XYZ file of C-alpha atoms in Angstrom:
667
model
C 0.000 0.000 0.000
C 2.838 2.398 0.748
C 4.391 1.450 -2.584
C 1.025 2.090 -4.282
C 0.963 5.607 -2.862
C 4.560 6.282 -3.873
C 3.893 5.086 -7.455
C 0.566 6.903 -7.914
C -1.484 3.699 -8.176
C -5.260 4.225 -8.537
C -6.718 0.883 -7.381
C -5.424 -1.768 -4.938
C -7.210 -5.144 -5.171
C -6.587 -7.296 -2.064
C -7.812 -10.915 -2.187
C -6.763 -11.890 1.314
C -7.765 -11.201 4.906
C -6.925 -11.773 8.524
C -7.001 -10.177 12.000
C -6.959 -6.482 12.844
C -3.604 -4.700 12.879
C -2.728 -1.135 13.793
C -0.072 -1.008 11.081
C -2.494 -2.365 8.460
C -5.243 0.059 9.490
C -2.872 3.024 9.289
C -1.575 1.891 5.891
C -5.108 1.553 4.492
C -6.231 4.900 5.885
C -3.129 6.663 4.574
C -3.492 5.131 1.110
C -7.195 6.003 0.968
C -6.495 9.593 2.016
C -3.822 9.728 -0.706
C -6.400 8.776 -3.383
C -5.977 4.999 -3.685
C -9.239 3.048 -4.017
C -8.800 -0.132 -1.933
C -11.009 -3.146 -2.730
C -10.709 -6.238 -0.494
C -12.333 -9.640 0.045
C -14.898 -9.648 2.876
C -13.737 -13.124 3.879
C -14.944 -16.731 3.752
C -16.127 -16.796 7.383
C -19.406 -18.734 6.918
C -21.554 -15.637 7.475
C -19.233 -14.588 10.287
C -17.530 -11.239 10.775
C -15.827 -9.407 7.942
C -12.058 -9.931 7.757
C -9.430 -7.184 7.762
C -8.535 -5.091 5.832
C -12.030 -5.264 4.265
C -13.594 -4.269 7.615
C -11.836 -0.890 7.657
C -13.919 2.119 6.639
C -11.292 3.103 4.070
C -11.739 -0.201 2.186
C -14.548 -1.467 -0.111
C -15.586 -4.875 1.329
C -16.762 -7.378 -1.330
C -18.993 -10.393 -0.667
C -19.476 -13.427 -2.956
C -22.587 -14.673 -4.834
C -23.285 -17.869 -6.798
C -24.546 -18.360 -10.385
C -28.131 -17.628 -9.194
C -26.999 -14.364 -7.584
C -27.524 -15.826 -4.105
C -25.011 -15.142 -1.337
C -22.534 -17.968 -0.991
C -22.796 -19.895 2.305
C -19.222 -19.016 3.170
C -19.357 -15.272 2.471
C -18.882 -12.896 5.410
C -21.796 -10.945 6.854
C -21.802 -7.553 8.576
C -22.194 -3.787 8.493
C -18.933 -3.444 6.578
C -20.130 -5.359 3.451
C -20.413 -2.737 0.706
C -20.807 -4.682 -2.583
C -21.175 -8.230 -3.881
C -19.828 -9.913 -6.999
C -19.737 -13.430 -8.514
C -17.424 -15.685 -6.538
C -18.501 -19.283 -7.321
C -16.401 -21.421 -9.674
C -14.643 -18.529 -11.325
C -12.418 -19.534 -14.279
C -9.089 -17.751 -14.094
C -5.340 -18.083 -14.356
C -3.306 -20.055 -11.825
C 0.169 -19.480 -10.451
C 1.711 -22.350 -12.448
C 0.705 -20.826 -15.793
C -2.387 -23.007 -16.108
C -6.088 -22.209 -15.980
C -8.509 -23.383 -13.328
C -11.573 -22.572 -11.274
C -11.833 -21.347 -7.682
C -14.521 -20.002 -5.368
C -14.559 -17.388 -2.611
C -14.668 -13.705 -1.846
C -11.106 -13.550 -3.181
C -12.562 -14.416 -6.620
C -15.375 -11.847 -6.239
C -13.033 -8.974 -5.391
C -11.294 -8.618 -8.813
C -14.700 -8.181 -10.494
C -15.274 -5.021 -8.456
C -11.695 -3.816 -8.978
C -12.122 -4.277 -12.740
C -15.364 -2.295 -12.814
C -13.615 0.478 -10.843
C -10.906 0.535 -13.522
C -13.555 0.888 -16.242
C -15.088 3.817 -14.339
C -11.694 5.515 -14.146
C -11.140 4.910 -17.864
C -14.490 6.441 -18.759
C -13.941 9.527 -16.607
C -15.097 10.326 -13.094
C -17.651 12.926 -12.079
C -17.700 14.886 -8.789
C -20.557 12.877 -7.312
C -20.168 14.056 -3.697
C -19.925 17.727 -4.664
C -16.719 18.377 -2.735
C -15.033 20.078 -5.689
C -12.715 17.113 -6.330
C -12.787 14.011 -8.522
C -11.007 11.179 -6.776
C -11.312 7.678 -5.330
C -14.334 8.715 -3.235
C -16.262 9.529 -6.412
C -15.252 6.164 -7.923
C -16.545 4.479 -4.768
C -19.916 6.208 -5.141
C -20.052 5.310 -8.855
C -19.512 1.634 -7.924
C -22.567 1.760 -5.641
C -24.622 3.257 -8.433
C -23.454 0.480 -10.808
C -25.195 -2.281 -8.818
C -28.386 -4.292 -8.911
C -30.200 -4.177 -5.574
C -30.724 -7.721 -4.244
C -31.939 -9.021 -0.911
C -33.623 -6.498 1.362
C -34.416 -3.168 -0.335
C -31.480 -0.811 -0.090
C -28.450 -1.906 1.860
C -28.277 -5.237 3.731
C -25.492 -7.096 5.537
C -25.016 -9.837 2.890
C -25.221 -8.034 -0.495
C -24.285 -4.589 0.775
C -25.750 -2.113 -1.725
C -26.130 -4.895 -4.300
C -24.271 -6.992 -6.876
C -21.908 -5.196 -9.217
C -23.278 -4.803 -12.783
C -20.836 -3.535 -15.392
C -23.702 -2.673 -17.762
C -24.831 0.011 -15.337
C -21.634 2.026 -15.416
C -23.103 4.406 -17.983
C -26.709 3.766 -17.089
C -26.482 3.907 -13.335
C -29.471 3.775 -11.042
C -30.138 6.402 -8.402
C -28.842 5.164 -5.067
C -30.181 6.082 -1.665
C -27.456 7.370 0.692
C -27.487 8.588 4.299
C -27.677 12.341 4.848
C -26.186 13.224 8.246
C -26.478 16.444 10.229
C -24.907 17.309 13.575
C -25.725 19.423 16.631
C -23.514 20.097 19.671
C -23.941 21.746 23.064
C -21.927 21.963 26.271
C -23.505 21.311 29.667
C -22.143 24.500 31.278
C -20.765 27.852 30.231
C -18.569 29.312 31.577
C -16.400 26.464 32.813
C -13.405 26.592 35.104
C -9.955 25.518 34.143
C -8.910 22.089 35.294
C -12.499 20.827 35.619
C -14.207 18.289 33.401
C -17.457 19.143 31.616
C -19.453 17.418 28.865
C -20.266 17.990 25.213
C -23.450 16.353 23.965
C -23.350 15.667 20.215
C -26.432 14.467 18.316
C -26.167 13.028 14.790
C -29.368 12.822 12.734
C -29.752 10.829 9.501
C -32.171 12.644 7.185
C -31.384 10.391 4.215
C -33.356 7.501 2.738
C -30.630 4.950 3.612
C -29.273 3.772 6.924
C -25.807 4.982 7.919
C -23.851 1.851 8.757
C -20.411 3.026 9.798
C -20.611 6.684 10.748
C -17.724 8.339 12.569
C -17.517 11.575 14.531
C -14.379 13.674 14.041
C -13.525 16.211 16.769
C -10.963 18.990 16.618
C -10.248 20.480 20.035
C -8.382 23.732 20.719
C -5.083 24.325 22.396
C -4.761 22.811 25.869
C -8.068 20.965 26.016
C -8.175 17.310 26.993
C -11.079 15.272 25.598
C -12.218 11.690 26.082
C -15.251 9.573 25.269
C -16.500 6.008 24.894
C -15.551 4.308 21.610
C -13.267 7.243 20.835
C -9.660 6.969 19.686
C -7.110 9.797 19.679
C -5.765 10.586 16.263
C -2.778 12.517 17.625
C -2.345 10.840 21.014
C -4.156 13.439 23.116
C -6.838 11.203 24.625
C -7.004 11.710 28.402
C -4.071 14.105 28.186
C -3.921 17.106 30.474
C -3.035 19.397 27.600
C -3.261 19.426 23.844
C -1.106 20.610 21.022
C -1.489 23.419 18.530
C -4.908 23.875 16.989
C -5.083 22.699 13.385
C -7.597 21.474 10.857
C -6.839 17.792 11.428
C -9.184 15.950 13.796
C -7.702 14.916 17.116
C -10.429 12.434 18.090
C -12.288 9.823 16.067
C -15.429 8.365 17.673
C -17.257 5.328 16.312
C -20.966 6.171 15.941
C -22.030 3.033 14.094
C -25.575 2.503 12.860
C -27.975 5.425 12.411
C -31.414 4.594 11.036
C -32.650 6.366 7.914
C -35.442 8.954 7.726
C -34.659 10.879 10.932
C -32.795 8.335 13.079
C -30.464 9.836 15.690
C -27.491 8.893 17.862
C -26.159 10.962 20.765
C -22.578 10.865 22.051
C -21.297 12.395 25.284
C -17.733 13.676 25.143
C -15.914 14.805 28.296
C -13.555 17.769 28.082
C -11.239 19.592 30.475
C -10.128 23.159 29.836
C -6.442 23.890 30.338
C -6.111 27.230 28.526
C -4.002 29.944 30.195
C -5.329 33.377 31.022
C -7.963 34.698 33.395
C -10.725 34.548 30.765
C -10.622 32.927 27.363
C -12.830 31.165 24.829
C -12.291 27.676 23.428
C -13.849 26.510 20.155
C -14.478 22.821 19.579
C -15.181 21.669 16.012
C -17.038 18.496 15.058
C -17.845 16.703 11.798
C -19.563 13.387 11.120
C -18.626 11.211 8.131
C -19.378 7.828 6.600
C -16.845 5.713 4.707
C -18.287 7.097 1.466
C -18.395 10.652 2.838
C -21.513 11.155 0.725
C -23.826 14.066 1.570
C -21.742 14.829 4.709
C -19.266 17.419 3.488
C -21.149 20.405 4.881
C -22.170 19.120 8.330
C -19.299 20.659 10.324
C -20.331 22.491 13.479
C -18.585 24.520 16.200
C -19.228 25.184 19.891
C -17.659 28.087 21.798
C -17.061 27.723 25.540
C -15.948 30.456 27.920
C -13.122 29.503 30.266
C -12.745 31.178 33.668
C -9.731 31.088 35.948
C -10.259 31.241 39.703
C -7.455 32.814 41.729
C -5.780 30.756 44.457
C -6.136 31.303 48.197
C -3.212 31.484 50.606
C -3.730 29.903 53.994
C -2.501 31.400 57.258
C 0.904 30.210 58.441
C 1.966 30.579 62.082
C 5.395 29.690 63.460
C 7.185 29.949 66.802
C 10.714 31.354 66.911
C 13.358 31.673 69.604
C 15.082 34.928 70.492
C 18.169 35.580 68.344
C 17.679 32.287 66.468
C 16.884 31.869 62.759
C 14.102 29.489 61.753
C 13.081 28.036 58.367
C 9.377 27.664 57.672
C 7.597 24.669 56.213
C 6.526 24.972 52.583
C 3.796 27.628 52.743
C 2.333 26.318 49.457
C 1.072 23.304 51.408
C -1.426 25.673 53.047
C -2.565 27.263 49.752
C -5.489 26.077 47.622
C -6.462 26.459 43.956
C -9.931 25.425 42.800
C -8.686 24.994 39.235
C -5.956 22.642 40.483
C -3.230 24.791 39.000
C 0.352 24.354 40.158
C 1.162 27.211 42.525
C 4.476 28.946 43.091
C 5.876 31.873 45.100
C 5.845 35.026 42.990
C 7.447 37.430 45.503
C 7.856 38.121 49.230
C 8.961 40.717 51.790
C 12.673 40.754 52.522
C 12.210 42.531 55.894
C 9.579 41.596 58.456
C 7.219 44.067 60.110
C 9.443 44.240 63.236
C 12.677 44.516 61.264
C 13.718 40.878 61.019
C 15.306 39.475 57.856
C 13.452 37.179 55.435
C 15.148 34.949 52.851
C 12.930 33.524 50.082
C 14.325 30.143 48.964
C 12.021 29.969 45.932
C 10.597 26.565 46.861
C 7.862 27.776 49.201
C 10.103 27.986 52.285
C 11.536 31.071 54.003
C 14.245 31.607 56.597
C 13.316 34.230 59.203
C 15.794 35.825 61.620
C 14.242 38.011 64.360
C 15.724 41.389 65.345
C 18.404 41.190 68.050
C 17.023 40.467 71.559
C 13.470 40.847 70.206
C 10.493 39.021 71.708
C 6.873 39.375 70.718
C 4.789 39.182 67.517
C 6.162 39.695 64.017
C 5.051 38.878 60.433
C 5.926 39.095 56.725
C 3.936 38.722 53.482
C 4.411 36.697 50.301
C 2.527 36.431 46.968
C 1.506 33.137 45.338
C 0.537 32.721 41.669
C -1.252 30.044 39.648
C 0.600 30.932 36.453
C -2.631 32.030 34.736
C -3.062 35.511 36.174
C -4.482 34.477 39.524
C -2.594 35.624 42.634
C -3.082 35.752 46.398
C -1.235 37.343 49.329
C -0.216 35.121 52.209
C 1.102 36.052 55.645
C 3.527 34.266 57.950
C 2.811 35.210 61.566
C 5.687 34.700 64.004
C 5.809 34.608 67.788
C 9.341 35.166 69.113
C 9.934 33.921 72.659
C 12.753 33.262 75.114
C 13.772 29.598 75.194
C 14.586 28.019 78.558
C 15.932 24.485 78.886
C 14.663 21.900 81.362
C 16.617 18.903 82.596
C 15.219 16.175 84.878
C 17.324 13.585 86.698
C 16.106 10.821 89.016
C 18.120 9.534 91.959
C 17.977 5.893 90.883
C 16.928 3.908 87.849
C 15.745 1.263 88.178
C 14.138 1.741 91.570
C 12.476 -0.897 93.735
C 8.740 -0.594 94.297
C 8.070 0.883 97.724
C 11.224 2.997 97.760
C 11.449 6.762 97.262
C 12.775 8.575 94.178
C 14.216 12.078 94.259
C 13.775 14.058 91.027
C 16.031 17.070 90.490
C 14.650 19.562 87.948
C 17.005 22.217 86.558
C 15.722 25.203 84.533
C 18.446 27.137 82.658
C 18.211 30.557 80.967
C 20.761 31.033 78.157
C 19.189 34.233 76.838
C 20.723 37.702 77.314
C 17.790 38.900 79.456
C 16.537 37.950 82.911
C 13.348 35.920 83.115
C 10.832 36.597 85.867
C 7.584 35.120 87.131
C 7.231 31.830 85.354
C 5.526 28.613 86.336
C 6.788 25.063 86.172
C 4.035 22.506 85.735
C 4.958 19.009 86.929
C 2.701 16.129 86.012
C 2.572 12.359 85.592
C -0.069 12.668 82.837
C -2.196 9.970 84.366
C 0.591 7.399 84.736
C 0.280 5.517 88.032
C 3.842 4.378 88.693
C 4.751 7.098 91.211
C 3.056 9.233 93.821
C 4.325 12.686 94.827
C 5.330 12.810 98.515
C 7.079 16.137 99.089
C 7.865 19.323 97.158
C 10.278 22.234 97.304
C 9.133 25.577 98.628
C 6.974 27.616 96.228
C 5.457 24.376 94.921
C 2.021 22.994 95.653
C 0.289 19.765 94.740
C -2.449 19.641 92.145
C -4.673 16.849 90.909
C -3.390 13.600 89.362
C -0.068 13.464 91.234
C 0.967 16.818 89.770
C 2.452 20.012 91.155
C 2.910 23.616 90.108
C 5.969 25.611 91.158
C 6.482 29.376 91.014
C 9.885 30.611 89.822
C 10.374 34.281 90.623
C 13.518 34.888 88.579
C 16.164 33.145 86.486
C 19.235 35.184 85.681
C 20.413 35.763 82.121
C 23.356 34.197 80.304
C 23.232 30.746 81.898
C 21.356 31.412 85.128
C 19.658 28.318 86.542
C 17.130 27.267 89.185
C 16.891 23.795 90.721
C 13.853 22.141 92.279
C 13.545 18.781 93.996
C 10.527 16.521 94.193
C 10.352 13.308 96.193
C 8.038 10.593 94.931
C 7.304 7.030 95.966
C 7.641 4.149 93.543
C 4.252 2.477 93.775
C 4.332 -0.625 91.588
C 6.558 -2.316 89.021
C 6.183 -0.455 85.699
C 7.836 2.079 83.401
C 6.663 5.576 84.279
C 7.495 9.197 83.453
C 7.662 12.558 85.161
C 6.822 15.516 82.894
C 7.793 19.186 83.300
C 6.454 22.149 81.282
C 7.296 25.851 81.546
C 4.471 28.370 81.137
C 4.386 32.153 81.350
C 1.489 34.542 81.863
C 2.981 37.163 79.544
C 3.515 34.662 76.673
C 7.181 35.541 76.247
C 8.555 32.143 77.241
C 8.877 29.331 74.725
C 6.903 26.302 75.878
C 9.907 24.258 76.983
C 9.185 20.665 77.870
C 11.042 17.688 79.321
C 10.345 14.247 80.720
C 12.253 11.604 82.639
C 11.654 7.890 82.360
C 11.943 5.722 85.467
C 11.791 1.952 85.613
C 10.231 0.528 88.780
C 10.989 -3.087 89.600
C 9.513 -5.385 92.222
C 11.489 -6.169 95.464
C 14.071 -8.899 95.106
C 13.561 -12.246 96.943
C 16.550 -14.011 98.529
C 17.432 -17.403 97.080
C 17.161 -20.646 99.128
C 20.155 -22.957 99.517
C 19.274 -26.643 100.024
C 21.347 -29.167 102.040
C 24.001 -31.018 100.024
C 25.638 -34.450 100.695
C 28.662 -36.151 99.140
C 31.216 -38.898 99.975
C 34.830 -39.754 99.234
C 37.499 -42.158 100.366
C 40.119 -41.457 102.977
C 42.909 -39.191 101.633
C 40.978 -38.729 98.326
C 40.030 -35.169 97.097
C 36.437 -34.690 95.892
C 35.220 -32.281 93.098
C 31.576 -31.177 93.398
C 30.067 -29.704 90.177
C 26.337 -29.817 90.962
C 26.186 -27.722 94.104
C 23.382 -25.419 92.760
C 21.070 -28.230 91.625
C 18.895 -28.127 94.748
C 19.129 -24.325 95.295
C 16.133 -22.191 94.206
C 15.144 -18.539 93.540
C 11.505 -17.362 93.641
C 12.226 -14.562 91.128
C 13.734 -16.967 88.633
C 17.098 -15.197 88.861
C 20.217 -17.049 87.799
C 22.288 -18.124 90.821
C 26.020 -18.529 91.322
C 28.331 -19.522 94.204
C 29.772 -16.345 95.678
C 31.992 -17.805 98.462
C 32.909 -21.015 100.399
C 34.591 -21.824 103.745
C 38.268 -22.300 103.052
C 38.655 -24.785 105.985
C 36.059 -27.447 106.757
C 34.863 -28.263 110.264
C 37.359 -31.171 110.557
C 40.245 -29.195 109.068
C 39.932 -30.161 105.408
C 40.534 -27.618 102.638
C 37.786 -26.201 100.393
C 38.537 -24.376 97.130
C 36.102 -22.539 94.745
C 37.305 -23.065 91.168
C 36.859 -20.512 88.367
C 34.265 -22.701 86.657
C 32.038 -22.688 89.767
C 32.926 -26.203 91.011
C 34.110 -26.870 94.608
C 37.154 -29.035 95.451
C 37.154 -30.637 98.918
C 40.316 -32.320 100.315
C 39.822 -34.279 103.613
C 42.408 -34.064 106.413
C 45.185 -36.660 106.089
C 44.188 -40.019 107.570
C 40.712 -38.766 108.482
C 37.576 -40.810 107.968
C 34.111 -40.014 109.172
C 31.733 -36.995 108.665
C 32.884 -33.467 107.822
C 31.006 -30.235 106.868
C 31.613 -26.805 105.283
C 29.402 -23.864 104.230
C 29.001 -21.919 100.932
C 27.180 -18.706 99.944
C 24.974 -18.295 96.812
C 23.902 -14.992 95.152
C 21.226 -13.905 92.578
C 23.317 -10.876 91.440
C 20.550 -8.568 92.673
C 21.526 -8.379 96.335
C 19.874 -11.633 97.397
C 22.103 -14.244 99.099
C 21.740 -17.509 101.034
C 24.100 -19.875 102.932
C 24.059 -23.644 102.467
C 25.814 -26.543 104.257
C 27.586 -29.439 102.565
C 28.061 -32.736 104.504
C 30.938 -34.980 103.361
C 31.296 -38.658 104.408
C 34.954 -39.785 104.295
C 35.199 -43.614 104.041
C 37.921 -45.781 105.718
C 40.001 -47.233 102.875
C 41.818 -50.125 104.878
C 40.523 -53.814 104.505
C 40.776 -56.669 107.166
C 43.127 -59.646 106.257
C 41.645 -63.208 106.083
C 42.948 -65.847 108.696
C 45.985 -67.955 107.686
C 45.608 -71.789 107.381
C 48.437 -74.453 107.686
C 47.136 -77.610 106.080
C 49.064 -80.951 105.625
C 47.492 -83.525 103.310
C 48.886 -87.084 103.314
C 48.957 -88.745 99.899
C 48.386 -92.472 100.049
C 45.902 -94.499 98.124
C 42.185 -93.976 98.587
C 42.605 -92.313 101.959
C 44.993 -89.872 100.337
C 42.426 -89.082 97.664
C 39.812 -88.498 100.377
C 42.120 -86.161 102.248
C 42.827 -84.272 99.001
C 39.082 -83.776 98.454
C 38.606 -82.505 102.033
C 41.486 -80.051 101.550
C 39.933 -78.724 98.312
C 36.556 -78.097 99.997
C 38.262 -76.324 102.913
C 40.194 -73.986 100.614
C 37.058 -73.210 98.547
C 35.077 -72.372 101.678
C 37.779 -70.070 102.991
C 37.905 -68.217 99.663
C 34.146 -67.708 99.608
C 34.175 -66.411 103.196
C 36.935 -63.909 102.365
C 35.000 -62.677 99.302
C 31.839 -62.023 101.323
C 33.893 -60.096 103.924
C 35.428 -57.764 101.317
C 32.043 -57.169 99.709
C 30.508 -56.164 103.033
C 33.449 -53.880 103.782
C 33.072 -52.115 100.429
C 29.387 -51.558 100.985
C 30.134 -49.919 104.342
C 32.322 -47.450 102.565
């Protein structure tokens, strides 16, 4: 198709079809706009949908008929069918140089292309009265060179009828749609940045149905438009701004079927004005066309809409500053509003505040303010915001400059055991170059129940909820400080806080604030050391590694051996090894019962003393009695004596074994 345009081809005959393609659609539309008449097979879809490219509005879709001028069973059916031609058993050339027959819409298409060529050869008239003779006029002449079959007028199988070459110079009048258009907006004026609606009504005053009407919209500079079944021609659909206004449409909306003799279709198109300026007028142009563009050349219409810009509003900004200390504001544009949703920016600002402070405009909506030296009190400066479209507003930053005092709170112990007292020391320091007089220090637990106030310094009195208020008559300048002490009782195990806040009746003191966290733990329980027993042999050292096995702690604390007696009750030595085991060495030659004591600890102040009893066994064994036996050896009597001797020795051995076993058990 691109080649056809480049080589000034008049007719493109396409006997093939397939799925939709953006590239194919654009190629067909471009070729048609360039003057190429495109004729394509509707498709052999068994009365299904028309194939592409025949289904495009820029293409003449051709269906197939048989020898009795009946639609073939395989021919496509739909609104896009424009003409029919013979397609059954068509005798033609084949690719191998032979002749043969074939059937299908691909065979019907060349009939129409050939008739179009005859029309071009005979000369083309300006049938649509647009002042030009081109492919659109050939397309209309093809419709007039048909025999109407099927339903009167157009139908979805024959289209406008079957092509009849004999009618080229004796054409019949053909009924075409005649479309008119009206447009209105739903509000005028409209505000920038807000969506509104165009309602467009297309009416068909012709004697034929419009089968594939399209609405073409041209919007002005900086207008976004969108609508159902609408496609942007230049990519501006749903955009926040448009391009330069020109005569080419920027939106193509599919209207579809419009019944003849007064049938109507209404489309709603949403638009959003983005034009600059306080007041302006936007003109939207609309035109409705059919693929033939017959009787539709003069239906263009325009709608003018007034655009209004609403100025922004600047919110109030209040900040607190400290004497002789610069402060940078938050972005003041966060407090501004614009009903048109324009992007706001700082246009200008004061460089000196009302009281003589300096103001630096950073250009991003923030300012740095430095108060006059040693100044306290109220100050302010102004700034101007703009929406970029002529709308402006003046904003004010109000500043309260105060003296800043620092508060520090320290507790006497942390953690502290429940039931014990805590002493809080509160220090208020004045680093400013002026003395501070008559201020109040508010002390509070803010409802926390971990502590209860017991006693206060002078000039302090209790208030509700375990709080207190203290009067401070004066704090000297340049580092002067005042200290207060408060005694409180730790009530129950928890994590609690004491809060302190400075307030001043003359509003010249910055609201300084501090808090101190205190952890209250429950009282510690002492561990319990159980009695321990062990045994060893005489003169044999003993290592004990499980001394803590029967010792307990109610708090679940981990225990360890803190100390042991170095000398046992009977004079043995006791040593505590680095690994926590105990080595006991009995006195030399001692056997019997010995004891020593050890101390355990839970590492939280809890201790207990336990006793270890050691049994030292006697290691010496008694000797068995000696026997002098003489056994005569003579005949049978000798044998008898030998047997008696054997029994005696065996009995003595058994007796000695039982004696040693009993001795070992006693150990």
